[in-house]
Structure formats: structure tokens, C-alpha cells
Coordinates of C-alpha atoms and ligand atoms in Angstrom, one line a residue:
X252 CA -2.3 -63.5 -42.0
X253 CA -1.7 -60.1 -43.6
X254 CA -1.8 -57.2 -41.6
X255 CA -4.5 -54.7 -42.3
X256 CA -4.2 -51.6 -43.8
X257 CA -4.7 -48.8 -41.3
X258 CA -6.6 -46.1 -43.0
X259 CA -5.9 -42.9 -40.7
X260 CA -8.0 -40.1 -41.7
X261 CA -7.8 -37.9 -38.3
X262 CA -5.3 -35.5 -40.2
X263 CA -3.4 -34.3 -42.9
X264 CA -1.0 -33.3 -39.9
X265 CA -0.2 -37.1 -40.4
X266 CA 1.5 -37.1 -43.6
X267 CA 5.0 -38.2 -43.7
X268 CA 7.8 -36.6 -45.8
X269 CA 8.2 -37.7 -49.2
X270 CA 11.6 -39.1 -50.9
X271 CA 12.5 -36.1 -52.2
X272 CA 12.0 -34.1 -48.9
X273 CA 13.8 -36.7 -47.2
X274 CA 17.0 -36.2 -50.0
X275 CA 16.7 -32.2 -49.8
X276 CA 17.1 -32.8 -45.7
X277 CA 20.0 -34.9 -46.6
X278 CA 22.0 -32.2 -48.8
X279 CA 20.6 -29.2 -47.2
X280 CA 23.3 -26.3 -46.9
X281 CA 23.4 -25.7 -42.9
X282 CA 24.1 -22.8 -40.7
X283 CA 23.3 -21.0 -37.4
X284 CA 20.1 -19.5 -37.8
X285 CA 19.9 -17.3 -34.6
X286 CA 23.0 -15.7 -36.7
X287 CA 20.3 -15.6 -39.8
X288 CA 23.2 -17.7 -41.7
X289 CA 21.5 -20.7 -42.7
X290 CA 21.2 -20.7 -46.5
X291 CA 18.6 -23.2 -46.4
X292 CA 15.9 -21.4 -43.8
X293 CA 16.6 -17.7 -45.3
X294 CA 15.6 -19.4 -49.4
X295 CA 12.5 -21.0 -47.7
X296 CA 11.4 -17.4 -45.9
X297 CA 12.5 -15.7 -49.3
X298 CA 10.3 -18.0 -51.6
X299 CA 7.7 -17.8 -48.8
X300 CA 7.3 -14.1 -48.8
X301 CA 7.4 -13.9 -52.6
X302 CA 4.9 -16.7 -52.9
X303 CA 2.5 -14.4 -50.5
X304 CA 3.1 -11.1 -51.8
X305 CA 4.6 -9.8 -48.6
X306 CA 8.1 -8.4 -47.6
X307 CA 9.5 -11.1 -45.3
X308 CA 8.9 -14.4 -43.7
X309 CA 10.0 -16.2 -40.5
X310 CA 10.1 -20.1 -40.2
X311 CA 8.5 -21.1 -36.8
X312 CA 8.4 -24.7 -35.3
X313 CA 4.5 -25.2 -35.4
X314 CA 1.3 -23.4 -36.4
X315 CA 0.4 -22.9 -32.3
X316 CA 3.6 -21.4 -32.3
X317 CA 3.2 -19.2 -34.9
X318 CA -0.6 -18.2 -34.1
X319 CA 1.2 -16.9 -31.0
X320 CA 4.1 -15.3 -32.1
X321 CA 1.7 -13.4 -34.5
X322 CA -0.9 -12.3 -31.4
X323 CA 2.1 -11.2 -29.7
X324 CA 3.7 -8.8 -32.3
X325 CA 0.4 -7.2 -33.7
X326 CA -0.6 -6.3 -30.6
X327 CA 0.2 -5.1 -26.6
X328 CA -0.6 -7.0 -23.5
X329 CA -3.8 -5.9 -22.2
X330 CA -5.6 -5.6 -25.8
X331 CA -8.3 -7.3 -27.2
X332 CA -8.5 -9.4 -30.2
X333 CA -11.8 -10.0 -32.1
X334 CA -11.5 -14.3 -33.6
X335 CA -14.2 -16.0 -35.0
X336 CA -16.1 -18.2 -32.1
X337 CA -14.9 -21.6 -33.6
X338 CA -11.4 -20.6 -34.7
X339 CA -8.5 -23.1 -33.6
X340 CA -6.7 -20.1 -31.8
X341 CA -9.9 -19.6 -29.8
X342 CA -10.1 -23.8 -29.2
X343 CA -7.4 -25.6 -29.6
X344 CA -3.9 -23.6 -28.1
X345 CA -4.1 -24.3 -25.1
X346 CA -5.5 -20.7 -24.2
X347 CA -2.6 -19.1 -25.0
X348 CA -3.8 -15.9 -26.2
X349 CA -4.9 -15.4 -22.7
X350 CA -1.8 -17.3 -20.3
X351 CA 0.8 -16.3 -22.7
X352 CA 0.3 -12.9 -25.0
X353 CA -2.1 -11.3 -22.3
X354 CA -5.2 -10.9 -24.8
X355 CA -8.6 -10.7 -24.5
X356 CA -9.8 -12.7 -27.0
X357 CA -13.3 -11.3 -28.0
X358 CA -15.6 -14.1 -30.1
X359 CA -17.6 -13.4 -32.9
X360 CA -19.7 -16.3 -34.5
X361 CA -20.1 -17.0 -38.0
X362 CA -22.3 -19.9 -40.0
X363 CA -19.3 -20.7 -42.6
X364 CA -16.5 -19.3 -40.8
X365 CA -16.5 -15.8 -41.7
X366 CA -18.2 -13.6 -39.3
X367 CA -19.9 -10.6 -41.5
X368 CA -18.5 -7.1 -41.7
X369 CA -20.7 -6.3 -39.7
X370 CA -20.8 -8.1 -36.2
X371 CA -16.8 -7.6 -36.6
X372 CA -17.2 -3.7 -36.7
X373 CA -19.8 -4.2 -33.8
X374 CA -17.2 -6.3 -31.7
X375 CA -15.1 -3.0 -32.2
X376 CA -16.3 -1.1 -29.1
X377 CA -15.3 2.7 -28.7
X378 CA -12.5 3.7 -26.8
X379 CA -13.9 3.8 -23.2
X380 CA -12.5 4.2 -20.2
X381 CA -14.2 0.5 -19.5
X382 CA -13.0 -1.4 -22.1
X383 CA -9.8 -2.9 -23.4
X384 CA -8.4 -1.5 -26.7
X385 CA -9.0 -3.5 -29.5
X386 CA -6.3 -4.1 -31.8
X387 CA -6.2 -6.9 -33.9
X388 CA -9.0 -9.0 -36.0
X389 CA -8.2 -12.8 -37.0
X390 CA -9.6 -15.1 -39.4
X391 CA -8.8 -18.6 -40.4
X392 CA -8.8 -20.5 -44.2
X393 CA -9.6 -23.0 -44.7
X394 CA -11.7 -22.6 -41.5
X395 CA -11.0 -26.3 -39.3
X396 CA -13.8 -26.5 -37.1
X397 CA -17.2 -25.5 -40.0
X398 CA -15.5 -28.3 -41.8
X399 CA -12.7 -27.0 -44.1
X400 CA -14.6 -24.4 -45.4
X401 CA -13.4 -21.5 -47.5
X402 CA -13.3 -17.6 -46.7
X403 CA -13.4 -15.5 -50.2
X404 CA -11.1 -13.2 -51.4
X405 CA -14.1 -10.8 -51.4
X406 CA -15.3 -11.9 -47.7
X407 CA -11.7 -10.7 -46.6
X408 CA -11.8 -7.7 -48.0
X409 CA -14.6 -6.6 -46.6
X410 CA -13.0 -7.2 -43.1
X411 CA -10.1 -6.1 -43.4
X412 CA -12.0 -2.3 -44.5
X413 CA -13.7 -2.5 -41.4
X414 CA -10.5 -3.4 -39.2
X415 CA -8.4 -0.9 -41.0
X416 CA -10.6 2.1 -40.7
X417 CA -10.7 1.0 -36.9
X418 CA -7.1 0.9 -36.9
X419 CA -7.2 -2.4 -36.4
X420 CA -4.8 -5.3 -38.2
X421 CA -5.9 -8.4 -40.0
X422 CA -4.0 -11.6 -39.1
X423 CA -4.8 -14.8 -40.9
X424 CA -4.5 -18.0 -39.4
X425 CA -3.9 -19.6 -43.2
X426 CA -2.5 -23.1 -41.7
X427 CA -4.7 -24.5 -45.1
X428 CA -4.8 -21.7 -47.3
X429 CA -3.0 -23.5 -50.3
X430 CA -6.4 -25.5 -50.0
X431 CA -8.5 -22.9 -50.3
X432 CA -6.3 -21.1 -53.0
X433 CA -6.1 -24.7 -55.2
X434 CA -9.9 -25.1 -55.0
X435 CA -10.9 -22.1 -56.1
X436 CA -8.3 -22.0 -58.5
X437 CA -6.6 -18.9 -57.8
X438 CA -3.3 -17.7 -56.9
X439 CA -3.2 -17.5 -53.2
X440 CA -2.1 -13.7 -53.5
X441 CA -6.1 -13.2 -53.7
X442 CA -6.0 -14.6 -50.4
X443 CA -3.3 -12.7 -48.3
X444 CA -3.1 -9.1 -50.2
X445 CA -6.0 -7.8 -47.3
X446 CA -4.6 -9.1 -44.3
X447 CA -1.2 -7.4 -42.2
X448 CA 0.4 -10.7 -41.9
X449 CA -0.6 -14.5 -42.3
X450 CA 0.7 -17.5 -41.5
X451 CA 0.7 -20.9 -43.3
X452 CA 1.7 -24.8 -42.0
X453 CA 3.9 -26.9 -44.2
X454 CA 3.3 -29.5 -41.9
X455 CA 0.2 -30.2 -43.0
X456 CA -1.6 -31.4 -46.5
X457 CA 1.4 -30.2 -48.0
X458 CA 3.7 -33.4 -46.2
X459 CA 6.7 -31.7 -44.2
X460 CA 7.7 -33.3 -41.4
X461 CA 7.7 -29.6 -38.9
X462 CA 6.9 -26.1 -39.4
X463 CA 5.0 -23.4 -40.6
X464 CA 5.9 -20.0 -41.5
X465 CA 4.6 -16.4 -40.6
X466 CA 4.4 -13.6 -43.2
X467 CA 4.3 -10.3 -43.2
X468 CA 6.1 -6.7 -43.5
X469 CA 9.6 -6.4 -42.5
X470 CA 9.0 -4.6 -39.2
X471 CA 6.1 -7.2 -38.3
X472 CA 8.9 -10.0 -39.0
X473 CA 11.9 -8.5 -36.9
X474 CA 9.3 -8.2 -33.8
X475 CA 7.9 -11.9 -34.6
X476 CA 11.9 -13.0 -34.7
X477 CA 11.9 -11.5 -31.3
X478 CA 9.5 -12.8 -29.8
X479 CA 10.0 -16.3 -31.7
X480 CA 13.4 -16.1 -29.5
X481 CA 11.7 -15.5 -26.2
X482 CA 9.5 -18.4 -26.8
X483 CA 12.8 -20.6 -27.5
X484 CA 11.9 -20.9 -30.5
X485 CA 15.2 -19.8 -32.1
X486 CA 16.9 -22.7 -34.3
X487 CA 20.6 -23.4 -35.6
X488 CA 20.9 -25.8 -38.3
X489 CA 17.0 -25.3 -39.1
X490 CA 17.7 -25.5 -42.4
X491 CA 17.1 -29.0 -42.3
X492 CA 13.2 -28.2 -41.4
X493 CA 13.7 -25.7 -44.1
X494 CA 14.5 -27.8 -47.1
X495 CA 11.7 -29.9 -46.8
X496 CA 10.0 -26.7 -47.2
X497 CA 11.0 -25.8 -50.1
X498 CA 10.4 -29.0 -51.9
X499 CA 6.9 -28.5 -50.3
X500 CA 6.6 -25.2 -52.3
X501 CA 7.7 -26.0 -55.6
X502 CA 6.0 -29.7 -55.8
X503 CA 3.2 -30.2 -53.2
X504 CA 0.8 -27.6 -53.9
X505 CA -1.5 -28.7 -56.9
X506 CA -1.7 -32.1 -55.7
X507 CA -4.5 -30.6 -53.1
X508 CA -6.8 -31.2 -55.4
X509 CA -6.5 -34.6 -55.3
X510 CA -7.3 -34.2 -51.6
X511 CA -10.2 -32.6 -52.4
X512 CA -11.6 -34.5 -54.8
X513 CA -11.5 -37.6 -52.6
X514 CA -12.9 -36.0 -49.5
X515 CA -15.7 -35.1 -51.8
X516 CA -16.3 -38.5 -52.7
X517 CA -16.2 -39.6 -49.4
X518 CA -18.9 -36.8 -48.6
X519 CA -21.1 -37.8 -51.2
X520 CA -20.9 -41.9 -50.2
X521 CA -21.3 -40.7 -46.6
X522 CA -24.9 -38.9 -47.6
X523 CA -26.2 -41.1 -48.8
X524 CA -26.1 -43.4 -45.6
X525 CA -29.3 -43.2 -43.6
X526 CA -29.1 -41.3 -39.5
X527 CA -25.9 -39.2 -40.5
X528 CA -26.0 -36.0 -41.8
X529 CA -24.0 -34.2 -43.7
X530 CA -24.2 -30.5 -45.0
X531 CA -22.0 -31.0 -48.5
X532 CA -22.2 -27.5 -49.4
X533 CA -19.0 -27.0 -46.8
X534 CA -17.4 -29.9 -48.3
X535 CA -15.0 -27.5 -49.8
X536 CA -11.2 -28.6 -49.5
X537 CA -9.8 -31.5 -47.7
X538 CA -12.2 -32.1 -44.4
X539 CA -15.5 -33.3 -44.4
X540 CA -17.0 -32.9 -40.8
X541 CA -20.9 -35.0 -40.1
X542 CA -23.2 -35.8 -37.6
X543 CA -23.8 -39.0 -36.2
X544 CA -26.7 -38.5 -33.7
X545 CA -29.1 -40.0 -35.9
X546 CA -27.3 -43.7 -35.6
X547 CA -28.1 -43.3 -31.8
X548 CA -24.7 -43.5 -30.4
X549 CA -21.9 -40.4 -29.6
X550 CA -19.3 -39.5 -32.0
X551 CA -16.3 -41.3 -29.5
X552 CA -18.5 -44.5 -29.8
X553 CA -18.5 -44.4 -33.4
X554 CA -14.9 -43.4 -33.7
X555 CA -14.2 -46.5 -31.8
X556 CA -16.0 -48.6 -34.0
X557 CA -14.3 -47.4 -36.6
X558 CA -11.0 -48.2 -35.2
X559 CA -11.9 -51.7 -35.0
X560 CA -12.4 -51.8 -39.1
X561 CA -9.2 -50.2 -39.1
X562 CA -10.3 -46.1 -39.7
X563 CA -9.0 -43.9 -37.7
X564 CA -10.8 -40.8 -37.0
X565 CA -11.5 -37.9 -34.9
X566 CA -14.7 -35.6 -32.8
X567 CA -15.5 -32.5 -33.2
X568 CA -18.0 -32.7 -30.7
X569 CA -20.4 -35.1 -29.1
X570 CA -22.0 -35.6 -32.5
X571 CA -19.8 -34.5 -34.8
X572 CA -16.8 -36.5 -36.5
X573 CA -14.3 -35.5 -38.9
X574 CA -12.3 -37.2 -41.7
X575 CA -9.0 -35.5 -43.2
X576 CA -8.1 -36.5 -47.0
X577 CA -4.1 -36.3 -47.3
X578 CA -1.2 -37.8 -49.4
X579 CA -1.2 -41.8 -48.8
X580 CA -5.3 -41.6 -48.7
X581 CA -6.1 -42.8 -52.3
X582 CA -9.7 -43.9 -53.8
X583 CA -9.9 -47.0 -52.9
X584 CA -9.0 -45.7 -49.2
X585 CA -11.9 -43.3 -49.5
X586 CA -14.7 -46.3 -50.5
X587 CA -13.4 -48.8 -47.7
X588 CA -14.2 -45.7 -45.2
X589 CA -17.5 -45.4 -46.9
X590 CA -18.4 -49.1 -46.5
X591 CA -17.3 -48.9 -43.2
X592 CA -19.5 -46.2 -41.8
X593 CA -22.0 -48.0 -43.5
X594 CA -21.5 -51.4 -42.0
X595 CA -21.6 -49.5 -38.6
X596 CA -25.0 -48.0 -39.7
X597 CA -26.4 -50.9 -41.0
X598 CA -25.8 -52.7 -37.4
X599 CA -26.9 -49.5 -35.3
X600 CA -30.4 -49.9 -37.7
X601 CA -30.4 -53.5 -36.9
X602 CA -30.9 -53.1 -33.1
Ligands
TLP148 N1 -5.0 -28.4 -36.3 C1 -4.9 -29.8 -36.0 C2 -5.4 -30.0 -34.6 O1 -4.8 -29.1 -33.7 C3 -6.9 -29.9 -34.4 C4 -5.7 -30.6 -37.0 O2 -5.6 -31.8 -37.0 O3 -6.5 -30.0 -37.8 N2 -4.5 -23.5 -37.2 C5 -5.3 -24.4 -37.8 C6 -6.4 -23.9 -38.6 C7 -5.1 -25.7 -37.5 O4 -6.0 -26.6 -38.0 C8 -4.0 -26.1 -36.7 C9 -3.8 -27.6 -36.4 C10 -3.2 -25.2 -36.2 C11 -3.4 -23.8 -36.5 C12 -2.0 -25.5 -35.3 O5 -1.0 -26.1 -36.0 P1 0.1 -27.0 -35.3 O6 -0.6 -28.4 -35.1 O7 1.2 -27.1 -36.2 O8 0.5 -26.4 -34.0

């Protein structure tokens, strides 16, 4: 009997490398990189910073690691930092902020993913003898948990005038933001030019095996190097990490859109299926996030039926699942998964 296809749509952090990553690994020019004299890793941090319109750029192991090392260097221990109530620093690293950097980390909900000007400059308390001193604000694009949705060029702006008048720095958490930049078509410059520093994940929709890579001014990127060290995140030969990288940045950008358009057909298939719902308006890049409640069963129930027709999947909550479209997840992938949830519908109906 053939074996099944698995169909695993619980992330683009999935992705394997392709050929030509794998070859580039193969004949990548090596050297110690705590010494700063591997070839490889200083081209990737040069292209990097060029590609983001900043001064410098520091390759980091993973996008926790560089969400820290950035919290760490734009700020002091004891400060507070002003995230967006959903955000995957605020969520999903392990409280970090809090155990590792010493931050206060001050929520401020949003309905898309960008909180407004506003309740940002209200999180921004006066200097009082009570209160911490704020000092950094961060947002995150494409924004994981409202469902891969897309903060504006415009929408950052706006922030980052209220932070900087504050005296306050912008970080972005831009793990996706060649997804946002690709689906709305601009270059991501539009994207980065308002905030201090970013980072970005190659490890992601855009198929390297490791890494991301943090962005900013010079100064911000000898204090991340720092503190990249004290984490033990300081790498010899990382230029085989790096040279995947680079193939990532000259040839694995503009297929994104493929990405999006299949998670939007699998969006569209999925609402049209009765007892889910599904907002498509945040159907934006490469995620499409529903809710399940009306099938009458939790989203771990349903991810486990799933399983057995061979999906893989993953919750966002006790209703809520996500799919991830990524390299290897082609059409015909996408209406298989449709059919699926439908099947599992159909039978949840039935009873
Ligand atoms: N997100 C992962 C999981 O941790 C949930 C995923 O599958 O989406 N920022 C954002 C916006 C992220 O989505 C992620 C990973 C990270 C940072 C952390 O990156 P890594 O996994 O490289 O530490």
C-alpha cells in the first residue's frame, strides 16, 4: 500500500532547505565568527542591512533569540516595554522579557495587530516616582497570533512619532515581514525606515534550515553582538547557517506569493463550510487562523481528527486553529485540507 502523503500545515517553520541552499552550505567560505572572519556570515549581515535600509546586521540562532537580544540592547533592566497583548514575545518565549532582560512588559491590545497611536501614547505613563521608565515600544509583521495579518507602512509611522517624541525606540519583531512586504507589493524599506531596529527569520517561509537576523544602527549591533555572546550565542564557522541565507535573499522572497495565494484559497474553501468561522478580511499573507466552536468539539479534538486524514495542524486557543501555507504545500495540498475539514464537519453535523 502506498504511504500517505502527510500534509503538515502547523508551520512555515517546517520548511526544509532547498538544493541550492544545501550546495551554497557545501562551498560556503568558513571562518571564526566570534573573530568577525567568516566571509560567509559578514556577506549575509552586509546584504541584510542593505536589504533593510539600516547600517549593520547581526546573524542570531533563532527569532526567540533575537527578540531577546533586541529587548536587551534597546533598553535597561528595570524598564518597561509597551507590546501588543497578542504578540509572540508577549506569548510564546518562554517569559523571557521578564526571567531574562528584566522588563516589564506592559500590554496593549489591538483588533488587527496594531494597537492605535493612541492607547500606545497612553501606555507611556509620566515619569513618576511609582512607575518604571518606559523605554522601548514593539510591534510585530506579519502579526502570528490575529492570523498573519499586516501592519502598514502608515500604521508604523504613526507609532513610531508617538514613541520617538516620548523618547521611546521602535523595535519590530518582522520574523514575516517579507510577507507583508510581497503582499502589498512594496519594497520592505516601507516597512523598517520607522522603527530603531528590526529583526527578520530566515527560518521561516523563506526555507533556511536556522537563523534570523537583527538589524539596526551600528551602535545598536555592537551591544546586540554583546549580548548575543553572553547568551552563548557566539558562532565559529556560522557561515554555514549563513549561506543558506543568502540564497534565501536573492531567490526566496517573491515566491511568498505563492504562499499567499494558496492560504487564500484554502480560506475561501474553509468559509464556505458550515459551524466554522472564518474572518477572511485577515487572510492577508500566509496563515489563516478559524474557529471551530460551531462543529461542537475543541480545536485539540479537531486537530486530532485531522491527523488521522493525514493534516497536520495547530491551536491557537480552545477554538481557534491555524493552517501555515509554505514551500512543499501546493494546490492540490490546499483542496485535500479543504475536503478534509469538510469531511470532519459533515460527520460532526451528522451526530
Ligand atoms: N513562531 C512559531 C511558533 O513559535 C508559534 C510559529 O510557528 O509561528 N516572532 C514571531 C512573529 C514568530 O512567529 C516566531 C515563531 C518567533 C518570533 C520566534 O522564532 P523562532 O521559532 O525562530 O525562535
Amino acid at each position: 500500500m502506498p504511504v500517505k502523503e502527510i500534509i503538515d500545515l502547523r508551520s512555515d517553520t517546517i520548511t526544509l532547505p532547498t538544493e541550492e541552499m544545501l550546495e551554497a552550505i557545501r562551498h560556503a567560505k568558513l571562518g571564526d565568527d566570534v573573530f568577525r572572519e567568516d566571509p560567509t556570515v559578514n556577506k549575509l549581515e552586509q546584504m541584510a542591512a542593505e536589504k533593510m535600509g539600516k547600517e549593520a546586521a547581526l546573524l542570531v540562532t533563532s527569532g526567540t533569540q533575537a527578540n531577546l537580544i533586541a529587548l536587551m540592547s534597546n533598553t535597561k533592566r528595570g524598564d518597561l516595554v509597551i507590546l501588543e497583548a497578542e504578540s509572540h514575545i508577549y506569548w510564546y518565549e518562554v517569559g523571557g522579557i521578564s526571567m531574562i532582560a528584566g522588563l516589564l512588559p506592559w500590554p496593549v491590545k489591538s483588533s488587527a495587530g496594531a494597537p492605535t497611536p493612541e492607547d500606545v501614547k497612553a501606555a507611556i505613563r509620566p515619569s513618576d516616582i511609582h512607575f518604571p521608565e518606559p523605554a522601548l515600544v514593539c510591534l510585530e509583521n506579519t502579526h502570528n497570533r490575529h492570523g498573519g495579518t499586516i501592519i502598514r507602512p502608515s500604521q508604523i509611522k504613526a507609532i513610531s512619532e508617538v514613541a520617538h517624541t516620548h523618547g521611546l525606540k521602535l523595535y519590530l519583531d518582522g520574523a514575516r515581514i517579507f510577507n507583508a512586504a510581497v503582499a502589498l507589493q512594496v519594497d520592505v524599506r516601507e516597512f523598517t525606515r520607522h522603527v530603531d531596529n528590526l529583526m527578520f527569520s530566515l527560518s521561516k517561509g523563506l526555507c533556511c534550515p536556522i537563523g534570523s537576523v537583527l538589524v539596526g544602527t551600528c551602535e545598536f549591533i555592537e551591544k546586540a553582538r554583546k549580548i548575543r555572546k553572553i547568551l552563548g550565542g557566539g558562532m565559529r564557522q556560522a557561515g554555514i547557517i549563513a549561506a543558506p541565507g543568502i540564497v534565501a535573499l536573492e531567490t526566496m522572497i517573491d515566491r511568498l506569493a505563492e504562499d499567499h495565494r494558496n492560504a487564500r484559497r484554502l480560506a475561501e474553501g474553509i468559509s464556505k463550510i458550515e459551524g466554522i468561522q472564518i474572518d477572511l478580511s485577515r487572510v492577508q499573507t500566509n496563515i489563516v487562523c478559524f474557529d471551530i466552536s460551531g462543529l461542537g468539539m475543541t480545536a485539540d479534538m479537531f486537530i486530532a481528527k485531522l491527523k488521522e486524514k493525514g493534516i497536520l495542524a495547530l491551536t491557537m486557543g480552545e477554538n481557534k486553529v491555524r493552517l501555515v501555507t509554505h514551500r512543499g504545500i501546493e494546490r492540490e495540498h490546499v483542496d485535500a485540507a479543504i475536503a478534509a475539514i469538510e469531511d470532519i464537519a459533515k460527520n460532526s453535523r451528522a451526530k
